[in-house]
Amino acid sequence: MQSTKFQKRLFGTNGVRGIVGKDLTPNLALTIGEALGTMRKGCIAVGRDTRTSGETLVKAVKSGLLATGCNVVDCGILPTPALQYLIKEQFDGGAMITASHNPPEYNGVKIIEADGTEMGDEETLRLEQLIFEPSFSPESWEYIGQETNAPYLITKYIQAIVHHFPENVGSGISVVVDPGSGPACLTTPQILNGMGCTVLTLNGVMDGTFPGRLPEPSPEGLKDLAELVVSSGAAFGVAHDGDADRAVFIDEKGRFIEENREFALIAQHTCHQKKGTLVTPVSTSLVVEMVVKNEGCTITYTPVGSIYVARTMRSMMEKGDKVIFGGEGNGGLIFPDHQFCRDGGMTAAMMVFILASTGQQLSTLVNALPRRSMIKDKISTSRGTQVLESLKKSYSQESLDLTDGVKILRKDSWALVRASGTEPIIRIIIDADSDHHSQIFHDELMDHILKITTG
Ligand code: MG
């Protein structure tokens, strides 16, 4: 599916992000609030993750919203998907203060539309226009908005996920949850408990200094989790990024499950139960397409970025297509019968359901998936456009997918080359059926690219 990426000045694919006090100041947050309040009227929900800068930034955003006549409901500290769920259910829009997986010194703002999805490109450009060239005026005294605090609303999100599954389906399953001191401290243990699981937590106290591990749930950062899974005899471990829209897993043997394989496992289970289309970016490993097709389902590819996945899922469903699942190969998965955004709590719950339904161990299920070998690389260069043009010409005899960058498709492998929109780098991903084949494909492409970038 071809769709255009717009060049935004402030907002990236996941909202505004930056170092607090340098790129992201309370003044900017106030302007974002005023701009949003000018574009969207009604009752706006706000929330934040556990970062130390969250309180000052959320207050600034709220002030801008109130001044431009919106009513504000402050949902307190909660995961991004929890706020998105609440907005979809009962608000006219929202703003989430989070920097997701970035280190503690970062923070950001994500704008959420009334349907619970992140604001799309065209609307974000309008918002940026208002931020860079402010033309709003504060409402007069009788129209200034009112604020309500509603931290208890988080329970609605927890209950929605628990009730999505058969009662007590997790009974007898023991799970270690590592929310990484983030907002999922308030949700994922409660969700899994509600499903009947026995839950142990690690880094389970909210703390914006992230004393246990960084917000990115990397294999290195999850060594303590892996140890606790093995020593406690748990069925698996689950960890979230800083705003819990992603979930990654450790199997019962203490091994990190590569996120494309996590995606493939949940896709396999979903496609086994219902038939339809799965939506994912062109950067996702072929292991997902293989299991999807094996179950008689179809796959649709989008540009890289969860917003493109979510919006493609929505537009396909509006046209009458049956879309059953979507997500990215980074642990960010979208369950359309729940909501149209990545949801780490729902992903953790789904893993419990899969183990309960199959009666198998997680390592057995993952080992049964087709084996793939992925190489990710990047090159610093300002000649990104030239590289892509040259690849298009040189590989024109092969099967190409130009959804995002240049993807060269071969029988059992593919390579994707993309130029970053914000930095002078190009990213290269190779996905093949063996380490040997991915290395050969990688070397061939690097030869070609280096001739252009160093020539
Ligand atoms: Mg995130």
XYZ file of C-alpha atoms and ligand atoms in Angstrom:
456
model
C 0.000 0.000 0.000
C 1.489 3.296 -1.087
C 1.060 6.261 1.211
C 2.948 9.498 1.575
C 5.047 10.539 4.545
C 4.889 14.244 5.274
C 7.884 16.203 6.426
C 7.099 17.584 9.859
C 9.273 20.102 11.667
C 8.523 19.292 15.282
C 6.508 16.100 15.499
C 8.183 12.818 14.524
C 6.373 9.527 13.914
C 5.676 9.333 17.657
C 4.910 12.916 18.639
C 7.330 15.576 19.893
C 10.379 14.240 21.710
C 13.394 15.964 23.157
C 15.667 16.631 26.104
C 13.799 18.391 28.877
C 14.786 22.015 29.419
C 16.663 22.100 26.117
C 14.339 20.973 23.306
C 11.251 20.470 25.377
C 10.395 23.290 27.762
C 7.246 24.120 29.720
C 6.820 27.065 27.309
C 6.689 24.720 24.329
C 4.293 22.421 26.210
C 2.058 25.433 26.926
C 2.048 26.383 23.224
C 1.234 22.777 22.254
C -1.697 22.898 24.685
C -2.932 26.214 23.252
C -2.581 24.946 19.661
C -4.404 21.708 20.462
C -7.131 23.591 22.313
C -7.581 25.824 19.268
C -7.951 22.838 16.920
C -9.996 20.512 19.122
C -12.842 21.609 21.338
C -14.692 19.774 24.081
C -13.313 17.608 26.848
C -9.635 16.700 26.463
C -7.960 13.950 28.511
C -4.327 14.238 29.549
C -1.957 11.742 31.122
C 1.725 11.122 31.649
C 4.339 8.456 32.233
C 6.559 8.386 35.330
C 9.309 10.781 34.152
C 10.450 13.403 36.669
C 9.626 16.174 34.173
C 6.088 14.885 33.614
C 4.348 16.998 36.206
C 5.664 20.361 35.025
C 4.973 19.540 31.368
C 1.478 18.197 31.956
C 0.584 21.328 33.919
C 1.777 23.511 31.033
C -0.211 21.532 28.442
C -3.314 21.679 30.653
C -2.932 25.418 31.097
C -2.886 25.917 27.317
C -5.950 23.729 26.864
C -7.923 25.464 29.619
C -6.981 28.931 28.361
C -8.314 28.120 24.883
C -11.633 26.943 26.279
C -11.281 23.153 26.555
C -12.329 21.248 29.632
C -9.555 18.961 30.842
C -9.697 15.596 32.585
C -6.337 14.668 34.100
C -6.054 10.868 34.155
C -2.759 11.005 36.066
C 0.039 8.517 35.500
C -0.972 5.756 33.090
C 0.288 3.856 30.018
C -0.241 5.524 26.615
C -2.645 2.757 25.486
C -4.696 3.236 28.680
C -5.161 6.926 27.867
C -5.930 6.067 24.243
C -8.567 3.574 25.375
C -10.226 6.131 27.682
C -10.213 8.794 24.950
C -11.812 6.377 22.474
C -14.501 5.580 25.043
C -15.383 9.006 26.394
C -13.289 12.052 25.393
C -12.911 14.439 22.457
C -9.129 14.106 22.218
C -6.053 14.003 24.385
C -2.398 14.616 25.069
C 0.027 12.108 26.561
C 3.245 13.356 28.136
C 5.789 10.621 27.443
C 9.110 9.905 25.755
C 8.318 6.189 25.462
C 11.613 4.221 25.344
C 13.970 7.228 25.472
C 16.342 7.766 28.448
C 15.147 9.639 31.596
C 16.326 13.088 30.482
C 13.879 13.022 27.569
C 10.184 13.740 27.479
C 7.593 14.371 24.808
C 3.976 14.978 23.889
C 1.786 12.650 21.858
C -1.513 14.009 20.549
C -4.456 11.596 20.523
C -7.610 11.976 18.430
C -11.149 11.258 19.658
C -11.026 7.735 18.172
C -7.967 6.905 20.301
C -5.430 6.946 17.453
C -2.416 9.239 17.289
C -2.946 12.421 15.285
C -2.310 11.843 11.555
C 0.221 13.681 9.403
C -2.043 16.301 7.839
C -3.597 17.337 11.140
C -0.179 17.367 12.803
C 1.089 19.765 10.128
C -1.822 22.077 10.973
C -0.950 21.786 14.667
C 2.703 22.600 13.922
C 1.617 25.611 11.907
C -0.255 26.886 14.965
C 2.745 26.215 17.216
C 5.253 28.007 14.981
C 2.968 30.878 14.059
C 0.693 31.259 17.071
C -2.561 32.924 16.094
C -4.772 31.840 18.972
C -6.183 34.099 21.573
C -7.143 33.054 25.098
C -10.852 32.691 25.762
C -12.521 35.408 27.793
C -13.163 34.731 31.460
C -16.577 33.112 31.045
C -15.312 30.490 28.533
C -12.119 29.322 30.247
C -12.180 25.530 30.709
C -12.431 23.521 33.906
C -10.166 20.774 35.139
C -11.164 17.476 36.745
C -8.834 14.860 38.224
C -9.754 11.272 37.383
C -6.879 8.888 38.203
C -9.461 6.161 38.927
C -10.368 5.882 35.218
C -7.354 3.618 34.701
C -9.497 0.801 36.162
C -11.742 0.924 33.078
C -8.758 0.060 30.881
C -7.698 -2.805 33.157
C -11.232 -4.203 33.216
C -11.633 -3.899 29.425
C -8.634 -6.173 28.893
C -9.517 -8.637 31.658
C -13.053 -9.003 30.249
C -11.701 -9.594 26.761
C -10.692 -13.114 27.835
C -12.492 -16.085 29.430
C -12.756 -15.788 33.208
C -9.697 -17.009 35.122
C -8.002 -18.200 31.931
C -4.604 -17.521 33.510
C -5.211 -19.716 36.529
C -2.108 -21.847 37.201
C 0.137 -19.608 35.075
C 2.847 -17.684 36.860
C 4.289 -14.535 35.222
C 7.057 -12.093 36.134
C 6.167 -8.527 35.078
C 8.866 -5.877 34.627
C 7.139 -2.517 34.051
C 10.567 -0.827 34.249
C 9.399 1.649 36.936
C 6.960 3.032 34.347
C 3.173 3.490 34.356
C 2.468 -0.197 33.676
C 3.233 -0.682 37.415
C -0.438 0.336 37.741
C -1.857 -1.906 35.001
C -0.085 -5.049 33.766
C 0.240 -6.823 37.172
C -3.433 -5.946 37.822
C -4.533 -7.213 34.380
C -2.718 -10.541 34.770
C -3.967 -10.915 38.356
C -7.472 -10.275 37.077
C -7.013 -13.125 34.590
C -6.117 -15.473 37.446
C -2.323 -15.537 36.996
C 0.174 -15.559 39.831
C 2.208 -12.375 39.362
C 5.682 -11.396 40.536
C 6.987 -7.928 39.720
C 10.440 -6.506 39.113
C 11.036 -2.730 38.862
C 7.424 -2.531 39.975
C 7.585 0.783 41.857
C 7.033 3.911 39.741
C 10.202 5.997 39.578
C 11.126 8.552 36.914
C 14.840 8.052 37.499
C 14.449 4.453 36.245
C 16.810 2.952 38.849
C 16.450 -0.677 37.711
C 16.843 -0.384 33.972
C 16.413 2.092 31.113
C 12.948 2.525 29.547
C 13.989 0.642 26.391
C 13.344 -3.071 27.140
C 16.560 -4.369 25.552
C 17.883 -7.933 26.062
C 20.811 -6.474 28.091
C 18.461 -4.499 30.331
C 16.301 -7.547 31.015
C 18.957 -9.852 32.495
C 17.468 -9.513 36.004
C 14.049 -10.350 34.604
C 15.424 -13.434 32.834
C 17.067 -14.617 36.068
C 13.899 -14.137 38.085
C 11.791 -15.998 35.492
C 14.087 -19.018 35.706
C 14.596 -18.971 39.487
C 10.879 -18.545 40.208
C 9.801 -21.169 37.667
C 7.486 -18.684 35.915
C 5.870 -19.472 32.561
C 7.316 -16.271 31.095
C 8.494 -12.750 31.823
C 7.080 -9.642 30.224
C 8.656 -6.176 30.086
C 7.414 -2.857 28.775
C 8.962 0.275 27.345
C 8.540 3.595 29.179
C 4.880 4.112 28.229
C 3.855 0.449 27.900
C 2.565 0.500 24.353
C 5.112 -2.231 23.664
C 5.670 -5.580 25.399
C 8.593 -7.959 25.009
C 8.966 -11.447 26.430
C 11.393 -13.788 28.163
C 10.598 -17.497 27.813
C 10.576 -19.973 30.727
C 14.230 -20.798 29.994
C 15.232 -17.142 30.481
C 15.732 -16.385 26.798
C 14.737 -13.063 25.212
C 12.260 -13.577 22.372
C 13.156 -11.479 19.345
C 10.181 -9.168 18.748
C 9.429 -10.333 15.196
C 9.060 -13.864 16.569
C 6.799 -12.612 19.357
C 4.696 -10.918 16.657
C 4.681 -14.095 14.535
C 3.563 -16.252 17.464
C 0.623 -14.001 18.326
C -0.184 -13.598 14.599
C -0.221 -17.371 14.168
C -2.627 -17.785 17.046
C -4.889 -14.940 15.850
C -4.931 -16.187 12.219
C -5.698 -19.699 13.437
C -8.839 -18.401 15.124
C -10.137 -15.969 12.490
C -9.425 -15.306 8.843
C -8.594 -11.906 7.377
C -5.721 -9.483 6.870
C -2.742 -8.576 9.055
C -1.221 -5.101 8.610
C 2.440 -4.363 9.301
C 5.292 -2.124 8.073
C 7.650 -3.232 5.306
C 10.395 -3.649 7.939
C 8.761 -6.683 9.599
C 10.486 -10.045 9.222
C 9.129 -12.547 6.697
C 8.457 -14.919 9.596
C 5.194 -13.015 10.153
C 4.085 -13.264 6.505
C 4.990 -16.983 6.478
C 2.793 -17.890 9.462
C -0.024 -15.604 8.277
C -0.137 -17.204 4.799
C 0.235 -20.665 6.280
C -2.987 -20.038 8.209
C -4.794 -18.918 5.019
C -4.705 -15.197 5.861
C -3.292 -12.228 3.925
C -0.814 -9.469 4.751
C -0.740 -5.762 3.832
C 2.436 -3.693 4.168
C 2.655 -0.025 5.164
C 5.431 2.568 5.627
C 7.420 2.254 8.865
C 5.639 3.763 11.897
C 2.775 2.488 14.037
C 0.504 5.360 12.999
C 0.590 4.103 9.382
C -0.307 0.612 10.548
C -3.192 1.853 12.717
C -4.599 4.164 10.064
C -4.304 1.551 7.295
C -6.143 -0.940 9.517
C -8.929 1.581 10.075
C -9.282 2.609 6.448
C -9.303 -1.010 5.245
C -12.010 -1.881 7.770
C -14.053 1.142 6.726
C -13.910 -0.217 3.162
C -15.248 -3.538 4.407
C -12.000 -5.553 4.563
C -11.660 -7.931 7.472
C -8.563 -6.812 9.369
C -7.732 -9.112 12.267
C -4.374 -7.961 13.585
C -1.532 -5.491 13.098
C 1.726 -4.333 14.575
C 5.434 -3.788 14.278
C 8.427 -6.050 14.807
C 9.368 -4.176 17.996
C 6.764 -5.568 20.389
C 4.151 -2.910 19.494
C 1.027 -4.880 18.582
C -2.462 -3.662 17.655
C -5.578 -5.704 18.467
C -8.408 -4.139 16.416
C -11.231 -5.674 18.437
C -9.779 -3.854 21.479
C -8.463 -0.568 20.045
C -6.461 0.872 17.123
C -3.154 1.475 18.836
C -0.234 -0.525 20.149
C -1.055 -1.957 23.536
C 1.548 -3.590 25.791
C -0.927 -4.641 28.494
C -3.161 -6.330 25.938
C -0.116 -8.043 24.419
C 0.897 -9.458 27.835
C -2.672 -10.685 28.374
C -2.755 -12.295 24.925
C 0.402 -14.249 25.730
C -1.293 -15.673 28.835
C -4.287 -16.634 26.698
C -2.075 -18.355 24.088
C -0.244 -20.406 26.726
C -3.534 -21.345 28.386
C -5.152 -22.290 25.046
C -2.278 -24.362 23.699
C -1.076 -25.856 26.986
C 2.470 -25.552 25.586
C 5.548 -23.871 26.964
C 6.529 -20.555 25.410
C 9.945 -21.828 24.261
C 8.279 -24.751 22.426
C 5.880 -22.427 20.614
C 8.646 -20.025 19.586
C 11.009 -22.821 18.483
C 8.319 -24.163 16.137
C 8.259 -20.902 14.140
C 10.211 -20.690 10.841
C 13.805 -19.663 11.449
C 14.947 -16.307 10.063
C 18.130 -14.294 10.203
C 17.971 -10.511 10.352
C 20.791 -7.964 10.012
C 20.204 -4.302 10.877
C 22.812 -1.768 9.863
C 23.126 1.958 9.252
C 25.499 4.236 7.350
C 26.112 7.922 7.998
C 25.675 9.753 4.712
C 23.979 12.823 3.316
C 23.499 11.047 -0.022
C 20.421 9.078 1.036
C 18.331 10.151 -1.959
C 21.116 9.247 -4.394
C 21.512 5.826 -2.788
C 17.803 5.075 -3.109
C 17.665 6.276 -6.737
C 20.685 4.178 -7.636
C 19.224 1.069 -5.972
C 15.951 1.526 -7.851
C 17.830 1.566 -11.162
C 20.346 -1.164 -10.433
C 17.769 -3.570 -9.040
C 14.974 -2.712 -11.493
C 15.020 -6.273 -12.850
C 14.161 -7.643 -9.410
C 10.902 -7.425 -7.521
C 10.808 -4.065 -5.691
C 8.451 -2.654 -3.059
C 8.659 1.155 -2.832
C 6.204 1.651 0.039
C 8.957 3.161 2.224
C 12.490 3.402 0.827
C 13.543 0.566 -1.479
C 12.745 -3.040 -0.578
C 14.296 -5.729 -2.760
C 12.290 -8.938 -2.622
C 13.879 -12.292 -3.436
C 12.576 -15.837 -3.077
C 13.411 -16.425 0.588
C 14.806 -13.061 1.586
C 14.445 -9.312 1.346
C 16.488 -6.170 1.943
C 15.126 -2.756 2.894
C 17.063 0.502 2.528
C 15.520 3.688 3.931
C 16.837 7.211 4.303
C 16.083 8.892 7.628
C 13.926 12.004 7.373
C 15.597 13.708 10.336
C 19.266 12.577 10.342
C 21.887 12.099 7.597
C 21.784 8.303 7.788
C 20.421 5.397 5.821
C 19.129 2.268 7.496
C 19.535 -1.179 6.038
C 17.654 -4.295 7.101
C 18.194 -7.762 5.646
C 15.882 -10.678 6.390
C 16.847 -14.135 5.100
C 16.422 -17.826 5.856
C 19.949 -18.280 7.262
C 22.812 -16.245 8.723
C 24.875 -17.143 5.661
C 22.291 -15.823 3.201
C 21.610 -12.628 5.140
C 25.351 -11.918 5.300
C 25.793 -12.398 1.532
C 22.842 -10.111 0.757
C 24.134 -7.538 3.271
C 27.648 -7.530 1.778
C 26.295 -7.182 -1.768
C 24.207 -4.131 -0.803
C 26.943 -2.528 1.282
C 29.303 -2.796 -1.682
C 26.788 -1.011 -3.841
C 25.931 1.669 -1.271
C 29.508 2.438 -0.230
C 30.469 3.041 -3.856
C 27.926 5.871 -3.901
C 28.511 7.316 -0.438
C 32.311 7.306 -0.656
C 32.580 7.895 -4.431
Mg 6.324 3.368 23.623
